[in-house]
PDB file of C-alpha atoms in Angstrom:
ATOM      1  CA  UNK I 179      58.802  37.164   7.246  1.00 49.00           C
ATOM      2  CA  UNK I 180      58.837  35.056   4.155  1.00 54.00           C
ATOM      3  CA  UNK I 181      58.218  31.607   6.031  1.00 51.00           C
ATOM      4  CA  UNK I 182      54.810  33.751   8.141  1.00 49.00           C
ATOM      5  CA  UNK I 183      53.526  34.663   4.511  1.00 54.00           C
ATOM      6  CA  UNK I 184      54.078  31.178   3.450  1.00 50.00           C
ATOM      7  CA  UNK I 185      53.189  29.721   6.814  1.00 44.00           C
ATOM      8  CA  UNK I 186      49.678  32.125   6.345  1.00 44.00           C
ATOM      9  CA  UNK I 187      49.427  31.076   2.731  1.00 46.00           C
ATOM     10  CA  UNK I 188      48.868  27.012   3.270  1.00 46.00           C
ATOM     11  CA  UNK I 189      47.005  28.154   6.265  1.00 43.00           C
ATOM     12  CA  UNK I 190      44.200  29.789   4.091  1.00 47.00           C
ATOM     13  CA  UNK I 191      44.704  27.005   1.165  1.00 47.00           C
ATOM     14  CA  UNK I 192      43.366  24.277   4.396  1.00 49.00           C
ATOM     15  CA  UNK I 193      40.603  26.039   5.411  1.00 44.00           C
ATOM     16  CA  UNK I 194      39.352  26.692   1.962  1.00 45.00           C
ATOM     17  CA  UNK I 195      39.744  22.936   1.262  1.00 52.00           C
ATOM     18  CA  UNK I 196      37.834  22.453   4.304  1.00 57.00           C
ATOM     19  CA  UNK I 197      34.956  24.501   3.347  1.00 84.00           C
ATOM     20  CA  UNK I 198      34.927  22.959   0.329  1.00 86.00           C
ATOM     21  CA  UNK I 199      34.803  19.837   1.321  1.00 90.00           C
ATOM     22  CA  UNK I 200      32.111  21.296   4.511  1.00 89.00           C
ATOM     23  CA  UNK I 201      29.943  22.848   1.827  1.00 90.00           C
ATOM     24  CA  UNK I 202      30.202  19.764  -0.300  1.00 92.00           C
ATOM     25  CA  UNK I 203      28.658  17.578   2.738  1.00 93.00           C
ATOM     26  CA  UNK I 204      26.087  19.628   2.768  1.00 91.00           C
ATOM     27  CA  UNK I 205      25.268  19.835  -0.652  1.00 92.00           C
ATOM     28  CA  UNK I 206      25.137  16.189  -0.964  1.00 94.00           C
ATOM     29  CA  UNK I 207      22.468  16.219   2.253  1.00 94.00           C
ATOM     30  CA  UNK I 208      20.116  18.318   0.192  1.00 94.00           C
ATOM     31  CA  UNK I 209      20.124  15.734  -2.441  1.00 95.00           C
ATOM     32  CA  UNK I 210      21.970  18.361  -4.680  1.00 95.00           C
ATOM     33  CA  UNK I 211      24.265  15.945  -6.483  1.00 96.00           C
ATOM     34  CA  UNK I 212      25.825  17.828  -9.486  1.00 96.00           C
ATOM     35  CA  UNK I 213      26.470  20.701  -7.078  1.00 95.00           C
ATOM     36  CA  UNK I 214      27.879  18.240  -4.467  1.00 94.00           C
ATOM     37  CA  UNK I 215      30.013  16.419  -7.073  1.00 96.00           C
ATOM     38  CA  UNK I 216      31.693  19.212  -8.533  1.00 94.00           C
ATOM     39  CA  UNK I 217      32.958  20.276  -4.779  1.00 93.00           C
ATOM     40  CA  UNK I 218      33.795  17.013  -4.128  1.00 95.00           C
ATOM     41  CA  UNK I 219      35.789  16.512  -7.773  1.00 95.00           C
ATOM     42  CA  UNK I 220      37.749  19.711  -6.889  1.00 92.00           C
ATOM     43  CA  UNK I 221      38.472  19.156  -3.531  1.00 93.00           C
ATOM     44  CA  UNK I 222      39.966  15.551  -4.300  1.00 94.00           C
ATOM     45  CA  UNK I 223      42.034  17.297  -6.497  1.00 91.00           C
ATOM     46  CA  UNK I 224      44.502  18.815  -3.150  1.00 88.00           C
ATOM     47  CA  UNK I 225      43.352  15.603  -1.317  1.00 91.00           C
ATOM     48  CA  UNK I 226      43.573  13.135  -3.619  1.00 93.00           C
ATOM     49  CA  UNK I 227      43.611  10.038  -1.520  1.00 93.00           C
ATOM     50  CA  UNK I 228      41.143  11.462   0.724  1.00 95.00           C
ATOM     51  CA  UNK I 229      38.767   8.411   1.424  1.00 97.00           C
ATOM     52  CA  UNK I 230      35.333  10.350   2.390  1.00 97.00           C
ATOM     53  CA  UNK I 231      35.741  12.303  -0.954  1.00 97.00           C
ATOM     54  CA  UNK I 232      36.132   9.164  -2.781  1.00 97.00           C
ATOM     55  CA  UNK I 233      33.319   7.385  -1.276  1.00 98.00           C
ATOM     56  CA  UNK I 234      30.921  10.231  -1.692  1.00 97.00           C
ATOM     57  CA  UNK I 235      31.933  10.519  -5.234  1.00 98.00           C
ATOM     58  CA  UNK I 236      31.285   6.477  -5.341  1.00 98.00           C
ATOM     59  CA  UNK I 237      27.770   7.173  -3.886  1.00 98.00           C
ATOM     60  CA  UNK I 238      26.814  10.477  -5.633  1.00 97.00           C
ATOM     61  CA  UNK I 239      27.272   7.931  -9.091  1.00 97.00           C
ATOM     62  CA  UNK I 240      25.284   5.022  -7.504  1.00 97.00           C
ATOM     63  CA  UNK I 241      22.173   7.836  -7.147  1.00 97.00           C
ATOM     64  CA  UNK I 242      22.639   8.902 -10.307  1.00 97.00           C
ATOM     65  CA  UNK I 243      23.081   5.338 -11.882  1.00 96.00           C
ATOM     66  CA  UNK I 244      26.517   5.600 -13.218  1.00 97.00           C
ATOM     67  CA  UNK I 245      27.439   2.009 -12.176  1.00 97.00           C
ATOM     68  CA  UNK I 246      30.743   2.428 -13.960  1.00 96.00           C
ATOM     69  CA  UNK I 247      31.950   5.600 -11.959  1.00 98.00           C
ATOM     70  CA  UNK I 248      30.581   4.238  -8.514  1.00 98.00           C
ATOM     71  CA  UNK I 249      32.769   0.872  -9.437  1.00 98.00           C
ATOM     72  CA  UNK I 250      35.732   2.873 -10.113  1.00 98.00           C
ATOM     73  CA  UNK I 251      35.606   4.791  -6.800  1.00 98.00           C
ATOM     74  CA  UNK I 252      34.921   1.788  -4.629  1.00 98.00           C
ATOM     75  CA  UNK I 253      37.878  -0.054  -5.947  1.00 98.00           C
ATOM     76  CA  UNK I 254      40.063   2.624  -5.454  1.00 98.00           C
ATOM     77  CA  UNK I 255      38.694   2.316  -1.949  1.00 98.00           C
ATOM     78  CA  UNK I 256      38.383  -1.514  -1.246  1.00 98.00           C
ATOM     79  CA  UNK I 257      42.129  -2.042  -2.574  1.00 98.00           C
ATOM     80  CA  UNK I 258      43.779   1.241  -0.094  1.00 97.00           C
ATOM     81  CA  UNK I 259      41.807  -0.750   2.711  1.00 98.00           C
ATOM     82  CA  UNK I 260      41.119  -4.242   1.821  1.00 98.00           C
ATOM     83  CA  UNK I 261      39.769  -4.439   5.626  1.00 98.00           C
ATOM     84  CA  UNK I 262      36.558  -2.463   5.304  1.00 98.00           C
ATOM     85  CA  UNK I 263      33.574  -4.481   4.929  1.00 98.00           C
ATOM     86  CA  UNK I 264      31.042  -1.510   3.826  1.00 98.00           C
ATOM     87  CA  UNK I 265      33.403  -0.348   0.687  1.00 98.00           C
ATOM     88  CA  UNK I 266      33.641  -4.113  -0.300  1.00 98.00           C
ATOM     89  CA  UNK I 267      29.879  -3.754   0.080  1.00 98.00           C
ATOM     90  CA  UNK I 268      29.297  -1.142  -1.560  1.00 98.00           C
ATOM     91  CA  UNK I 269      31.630  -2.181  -4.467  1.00 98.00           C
ATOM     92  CA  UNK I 270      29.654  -5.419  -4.743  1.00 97.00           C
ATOM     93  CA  UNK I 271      26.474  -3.364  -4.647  1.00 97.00           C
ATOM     94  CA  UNK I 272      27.842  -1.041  -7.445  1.00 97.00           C
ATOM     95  CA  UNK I 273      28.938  -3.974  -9.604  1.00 96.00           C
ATOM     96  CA  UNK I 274      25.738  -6.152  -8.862  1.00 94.00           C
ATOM     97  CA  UNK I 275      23.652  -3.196 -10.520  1.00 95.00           C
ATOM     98  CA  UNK I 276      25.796  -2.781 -13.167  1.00 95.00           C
ATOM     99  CA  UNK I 277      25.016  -6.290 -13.900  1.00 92.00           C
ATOM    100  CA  UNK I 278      21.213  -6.044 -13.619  1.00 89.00           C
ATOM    101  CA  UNK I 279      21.259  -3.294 -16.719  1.00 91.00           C
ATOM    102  CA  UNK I 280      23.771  -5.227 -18.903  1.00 87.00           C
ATOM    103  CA  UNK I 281      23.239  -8.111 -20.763  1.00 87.00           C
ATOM    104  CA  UNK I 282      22.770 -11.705 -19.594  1.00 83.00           C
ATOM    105  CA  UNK I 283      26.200 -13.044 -21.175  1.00 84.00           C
ATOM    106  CA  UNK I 284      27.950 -10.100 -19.628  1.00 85.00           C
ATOM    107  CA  UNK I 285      26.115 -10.538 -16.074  1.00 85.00           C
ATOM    108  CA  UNK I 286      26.975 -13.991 -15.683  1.00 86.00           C
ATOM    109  CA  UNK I 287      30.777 -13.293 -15.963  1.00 87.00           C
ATOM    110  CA  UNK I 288      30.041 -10.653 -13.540  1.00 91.00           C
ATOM    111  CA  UNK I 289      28.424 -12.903 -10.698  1.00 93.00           C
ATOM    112  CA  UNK I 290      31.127 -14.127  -9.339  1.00 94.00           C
ATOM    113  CA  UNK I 291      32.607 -11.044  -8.271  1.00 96.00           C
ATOM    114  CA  UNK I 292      29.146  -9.602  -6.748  1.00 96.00           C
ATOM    115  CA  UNK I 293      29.173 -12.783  -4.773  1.00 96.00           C
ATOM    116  CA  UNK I 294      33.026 -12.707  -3.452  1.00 97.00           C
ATOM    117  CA  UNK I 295      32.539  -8.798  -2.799  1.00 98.00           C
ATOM    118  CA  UNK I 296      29.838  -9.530  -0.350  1.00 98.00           C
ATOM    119  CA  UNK I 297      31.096 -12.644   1.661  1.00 98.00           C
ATOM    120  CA  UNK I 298      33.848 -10.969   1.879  1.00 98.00           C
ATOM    121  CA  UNK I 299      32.201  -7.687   3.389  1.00 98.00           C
ATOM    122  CA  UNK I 300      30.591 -10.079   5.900  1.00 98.00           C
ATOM    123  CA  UNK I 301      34.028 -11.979   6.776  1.00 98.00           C
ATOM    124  CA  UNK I 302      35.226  -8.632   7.726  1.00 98.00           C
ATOM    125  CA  UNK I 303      32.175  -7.430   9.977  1.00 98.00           C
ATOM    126  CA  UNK I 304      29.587 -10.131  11.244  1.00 97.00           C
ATOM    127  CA  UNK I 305      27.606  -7.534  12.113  1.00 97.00           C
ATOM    128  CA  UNK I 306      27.410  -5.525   8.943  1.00 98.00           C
ATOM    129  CA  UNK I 307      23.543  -5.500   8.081  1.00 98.00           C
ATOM    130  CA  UNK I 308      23.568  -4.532   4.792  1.00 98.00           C
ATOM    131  CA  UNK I 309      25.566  -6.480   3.318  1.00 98.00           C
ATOM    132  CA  UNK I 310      23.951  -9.996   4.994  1.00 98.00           C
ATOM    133  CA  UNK I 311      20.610  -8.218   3.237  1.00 98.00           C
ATOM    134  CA  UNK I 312      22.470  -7.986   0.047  1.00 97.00           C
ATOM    135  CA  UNK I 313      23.010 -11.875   0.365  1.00 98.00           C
ATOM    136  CA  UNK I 314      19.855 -12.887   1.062  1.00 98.00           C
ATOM    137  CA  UNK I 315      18.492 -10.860  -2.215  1.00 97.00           C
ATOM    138  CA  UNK I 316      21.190 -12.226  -4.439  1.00 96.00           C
ATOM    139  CA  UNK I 317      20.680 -15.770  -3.337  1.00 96.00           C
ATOM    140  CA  UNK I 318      16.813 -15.563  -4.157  1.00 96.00           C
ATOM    141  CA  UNK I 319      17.382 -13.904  -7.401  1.00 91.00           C
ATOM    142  CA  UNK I 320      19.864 -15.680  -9.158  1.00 89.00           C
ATOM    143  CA  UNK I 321      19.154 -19.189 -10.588  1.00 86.00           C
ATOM    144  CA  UNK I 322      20.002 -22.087  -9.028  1.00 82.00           C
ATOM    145  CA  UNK I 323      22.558 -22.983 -12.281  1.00 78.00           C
ATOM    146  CA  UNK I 324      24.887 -20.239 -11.294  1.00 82.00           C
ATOM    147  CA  UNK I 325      24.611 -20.254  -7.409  1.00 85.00           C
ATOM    148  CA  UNK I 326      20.749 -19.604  -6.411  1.00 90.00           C
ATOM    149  CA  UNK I 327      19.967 -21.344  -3.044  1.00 94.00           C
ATOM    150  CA  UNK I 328      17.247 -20.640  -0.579  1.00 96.00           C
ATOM    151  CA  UNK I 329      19.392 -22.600   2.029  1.00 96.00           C
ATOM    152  CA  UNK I 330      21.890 -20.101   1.483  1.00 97.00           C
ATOM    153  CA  UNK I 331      19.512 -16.952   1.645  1.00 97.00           C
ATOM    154  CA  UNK I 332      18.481 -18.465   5.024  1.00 98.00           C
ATOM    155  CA  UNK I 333      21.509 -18.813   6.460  1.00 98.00           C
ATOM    156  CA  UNK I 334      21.865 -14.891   6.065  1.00 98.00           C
ATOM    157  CA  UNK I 335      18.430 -14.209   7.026  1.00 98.00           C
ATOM    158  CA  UNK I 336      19.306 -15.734  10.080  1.00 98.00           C
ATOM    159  CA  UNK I 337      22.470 -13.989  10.560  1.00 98.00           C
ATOM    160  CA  UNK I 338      20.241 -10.894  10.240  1.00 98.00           C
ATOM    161  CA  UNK I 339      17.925 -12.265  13.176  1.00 98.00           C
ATOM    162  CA  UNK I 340      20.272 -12.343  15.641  1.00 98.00           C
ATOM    163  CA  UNK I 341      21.682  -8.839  14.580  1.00 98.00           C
ATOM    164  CA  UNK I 342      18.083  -7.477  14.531  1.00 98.00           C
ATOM    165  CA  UNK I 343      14.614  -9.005  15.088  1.00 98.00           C
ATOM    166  CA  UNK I 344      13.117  -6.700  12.021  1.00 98.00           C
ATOM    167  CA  UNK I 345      15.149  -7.075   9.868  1.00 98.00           C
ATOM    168  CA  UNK I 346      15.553 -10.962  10.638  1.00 98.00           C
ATOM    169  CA  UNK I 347      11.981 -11.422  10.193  1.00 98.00           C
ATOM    170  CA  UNK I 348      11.559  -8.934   7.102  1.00 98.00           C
ATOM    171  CA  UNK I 349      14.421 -10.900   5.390  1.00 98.00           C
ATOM    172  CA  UNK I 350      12.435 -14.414   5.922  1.00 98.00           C
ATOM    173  CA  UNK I 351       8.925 -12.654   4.636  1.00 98.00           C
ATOM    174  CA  UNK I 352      10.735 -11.589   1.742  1.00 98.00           C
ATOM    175  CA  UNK I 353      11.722 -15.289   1.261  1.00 98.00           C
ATOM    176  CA  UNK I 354       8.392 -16.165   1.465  1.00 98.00           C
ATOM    177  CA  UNK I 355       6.862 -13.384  -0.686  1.00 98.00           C
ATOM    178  CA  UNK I 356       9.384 -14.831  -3.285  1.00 97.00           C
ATOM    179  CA  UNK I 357       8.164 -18.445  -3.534  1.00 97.00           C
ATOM    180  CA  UNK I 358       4.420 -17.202  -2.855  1.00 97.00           C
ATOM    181  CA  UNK I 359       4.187 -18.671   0.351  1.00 98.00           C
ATOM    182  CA  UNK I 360       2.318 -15.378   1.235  1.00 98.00           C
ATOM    183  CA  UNK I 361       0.609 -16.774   4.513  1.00 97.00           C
ATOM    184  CA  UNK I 362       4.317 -17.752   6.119  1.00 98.00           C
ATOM    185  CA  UNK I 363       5.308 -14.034   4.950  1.00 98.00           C
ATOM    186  CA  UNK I 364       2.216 -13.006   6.508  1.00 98.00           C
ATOM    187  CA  UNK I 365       3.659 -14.143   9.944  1.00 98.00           C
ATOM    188  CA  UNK I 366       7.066 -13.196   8.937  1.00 98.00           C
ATOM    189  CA  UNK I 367       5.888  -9.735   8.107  1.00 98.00           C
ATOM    190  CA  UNK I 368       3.786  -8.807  11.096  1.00 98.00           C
ATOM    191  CA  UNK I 369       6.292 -10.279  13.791  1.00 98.00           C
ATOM    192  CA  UNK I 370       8.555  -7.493  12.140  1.00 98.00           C
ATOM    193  CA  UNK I 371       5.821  -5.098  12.166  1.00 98.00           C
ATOM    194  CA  UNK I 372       4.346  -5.574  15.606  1.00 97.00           C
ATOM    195  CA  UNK I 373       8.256  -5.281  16.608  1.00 97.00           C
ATOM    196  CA  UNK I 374       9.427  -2.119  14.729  1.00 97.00           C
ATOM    197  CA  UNK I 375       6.198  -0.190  13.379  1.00 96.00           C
ATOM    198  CA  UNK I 376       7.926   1.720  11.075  1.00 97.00           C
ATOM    199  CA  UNK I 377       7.316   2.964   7.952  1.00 97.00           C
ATOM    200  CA  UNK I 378       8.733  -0.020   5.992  1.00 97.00           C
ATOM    201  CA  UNK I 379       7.500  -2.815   8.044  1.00 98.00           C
ATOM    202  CA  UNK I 380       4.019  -1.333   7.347  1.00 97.00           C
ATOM    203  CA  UNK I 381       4.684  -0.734   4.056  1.00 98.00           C
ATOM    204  CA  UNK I 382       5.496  -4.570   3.503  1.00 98.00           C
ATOM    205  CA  UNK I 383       2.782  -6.024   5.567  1.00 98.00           C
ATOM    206  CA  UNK I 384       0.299  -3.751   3.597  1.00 97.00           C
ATOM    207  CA  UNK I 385       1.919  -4.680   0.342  1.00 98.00           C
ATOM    208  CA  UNK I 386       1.546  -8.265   0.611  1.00 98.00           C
ATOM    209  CA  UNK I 387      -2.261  -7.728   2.379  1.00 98.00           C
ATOM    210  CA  UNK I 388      -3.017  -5.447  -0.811  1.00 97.00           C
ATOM    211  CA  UNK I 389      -1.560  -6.979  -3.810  1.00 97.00           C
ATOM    212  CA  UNK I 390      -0.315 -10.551  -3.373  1.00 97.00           C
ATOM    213  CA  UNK I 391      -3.296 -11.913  -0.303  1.00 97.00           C
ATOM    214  CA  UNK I 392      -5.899  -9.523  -2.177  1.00 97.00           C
ATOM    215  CA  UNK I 393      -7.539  -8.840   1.484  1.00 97.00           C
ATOM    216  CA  UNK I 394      -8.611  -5.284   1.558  1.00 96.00           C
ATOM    217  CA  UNK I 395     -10.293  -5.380   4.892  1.00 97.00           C
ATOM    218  CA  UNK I 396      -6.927  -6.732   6.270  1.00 97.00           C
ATOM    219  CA  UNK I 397      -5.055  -3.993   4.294  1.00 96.00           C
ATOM    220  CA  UNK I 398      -7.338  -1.421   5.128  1.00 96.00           C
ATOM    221  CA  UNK I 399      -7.606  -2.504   8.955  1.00 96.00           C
ATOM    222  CA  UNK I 400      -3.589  -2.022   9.585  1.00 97.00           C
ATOM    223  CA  UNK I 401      -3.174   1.277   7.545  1.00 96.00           C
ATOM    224  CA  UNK I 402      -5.988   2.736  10.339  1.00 95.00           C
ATOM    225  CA  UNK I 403      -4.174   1.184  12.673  1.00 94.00           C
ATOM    226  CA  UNK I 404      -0.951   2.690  11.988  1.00 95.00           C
ATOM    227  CA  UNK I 405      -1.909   6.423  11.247  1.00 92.00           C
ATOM    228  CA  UNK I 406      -3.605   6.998  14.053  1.00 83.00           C
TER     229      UNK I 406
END
């Protein structure tokens, strides 16, 4: 009798960790962070190497900007499985922002590690979108003094064309956009556009049309075009 009252008792204790973690998920889908993370903070406590937990808590701090909690969680993560490109991604990500809001002495020692996170993430899946995204942006961005290099950005953005045609020929506008060469990113931005018409390929093309070509008529032409 005592081992069925027992046996009952961690019985009940599972499903209510379940439907805490259940009713966390769902929290966190209605964008109700605070709710979500206090689930999620007491449900790691009787599952505390539970790796969805952890990288929800990672995330949940990455929306609300907490750099240094989303870093702690996706460490815990990328050293339990050193083999998973998206929580070396998402560690670099976490890191890289980190770096954006601190100062530029403290960034630049930071670099480094952005960089390795992400090549790394890529080394582990060549087919890992994001992350070949990720390089492209920080290879634009950072000076040529401490690792900038369009070749470099290229050489993702064309890793991301044979992975997918949009996003292949978004990455290259975005190039463009970057060093003003606004009638390649034209090109760039409409093969992507005429390919996906989506929200964000439109949303580019009419960008650049708008504010960096100053064509109106152009601007004003595709935005018919695409809500009808």
């Amino acid at each position: 009798m005592k081992f069925i009252q027992i046996f009952l008792l961690l019985l009940s204790l599972s499903v209510f960790s379940q439907s805490t973690f259940e009713l966390a998920e769902k929290l966190y889908g209605q964008k109700k962070f605070n709710e979500a993370k206090k689930l999620f903070s007491e449900y790691l406590k009787s599952q505390p190497n539970h790796a969805k937990t952890i990288e929800y808590l990672g995330d949940i701090a990455g929306h609300q900007k907490d750099w240094e909690e989303a870093i702690a969680n996706y460490k815990k993560l990328k050293v339990s499985y050193p083999k998973n490109a998206n929580y070396w991604y998402k560690y670099g990500g976490a890191l890289g922002m980190k770096a954006k809001e601190s100062n530029k002495f403290k960034a630049l020692g930071m670099i480094d590690e952005v960089e390795e996170s992400f090549l790394t993430a890529a080394k582990l899946d060549s087919k890992h979108i994001e992350t070949r995204w990720a390089l492209v942006m920080l290879y634009i961005e950072l000076p040529a003094i401490i690792g900038g290099s369009e070749k470099k950005a290229q050489k993702y953005a064309n890793e991301l064309m044979t992975l997918s045609k949009v996003d292949g020929y978004l990455a290259k506008g975005y190039i463009d956009v970057y060093f003003s060469r606004y009638s390649k990113a034209e090109i760039n931005y409409k093969k992507a556009h005429e390919i996906g018409n989506s929200k964000t390929t439109f949303e580019k093309l009419y960008d650049l049309y708008l504010n960096k070509l100053k064509d109106k008529t152009k601007a004003n032409k595709l935005k018919e075009e695409f809500e009808k």
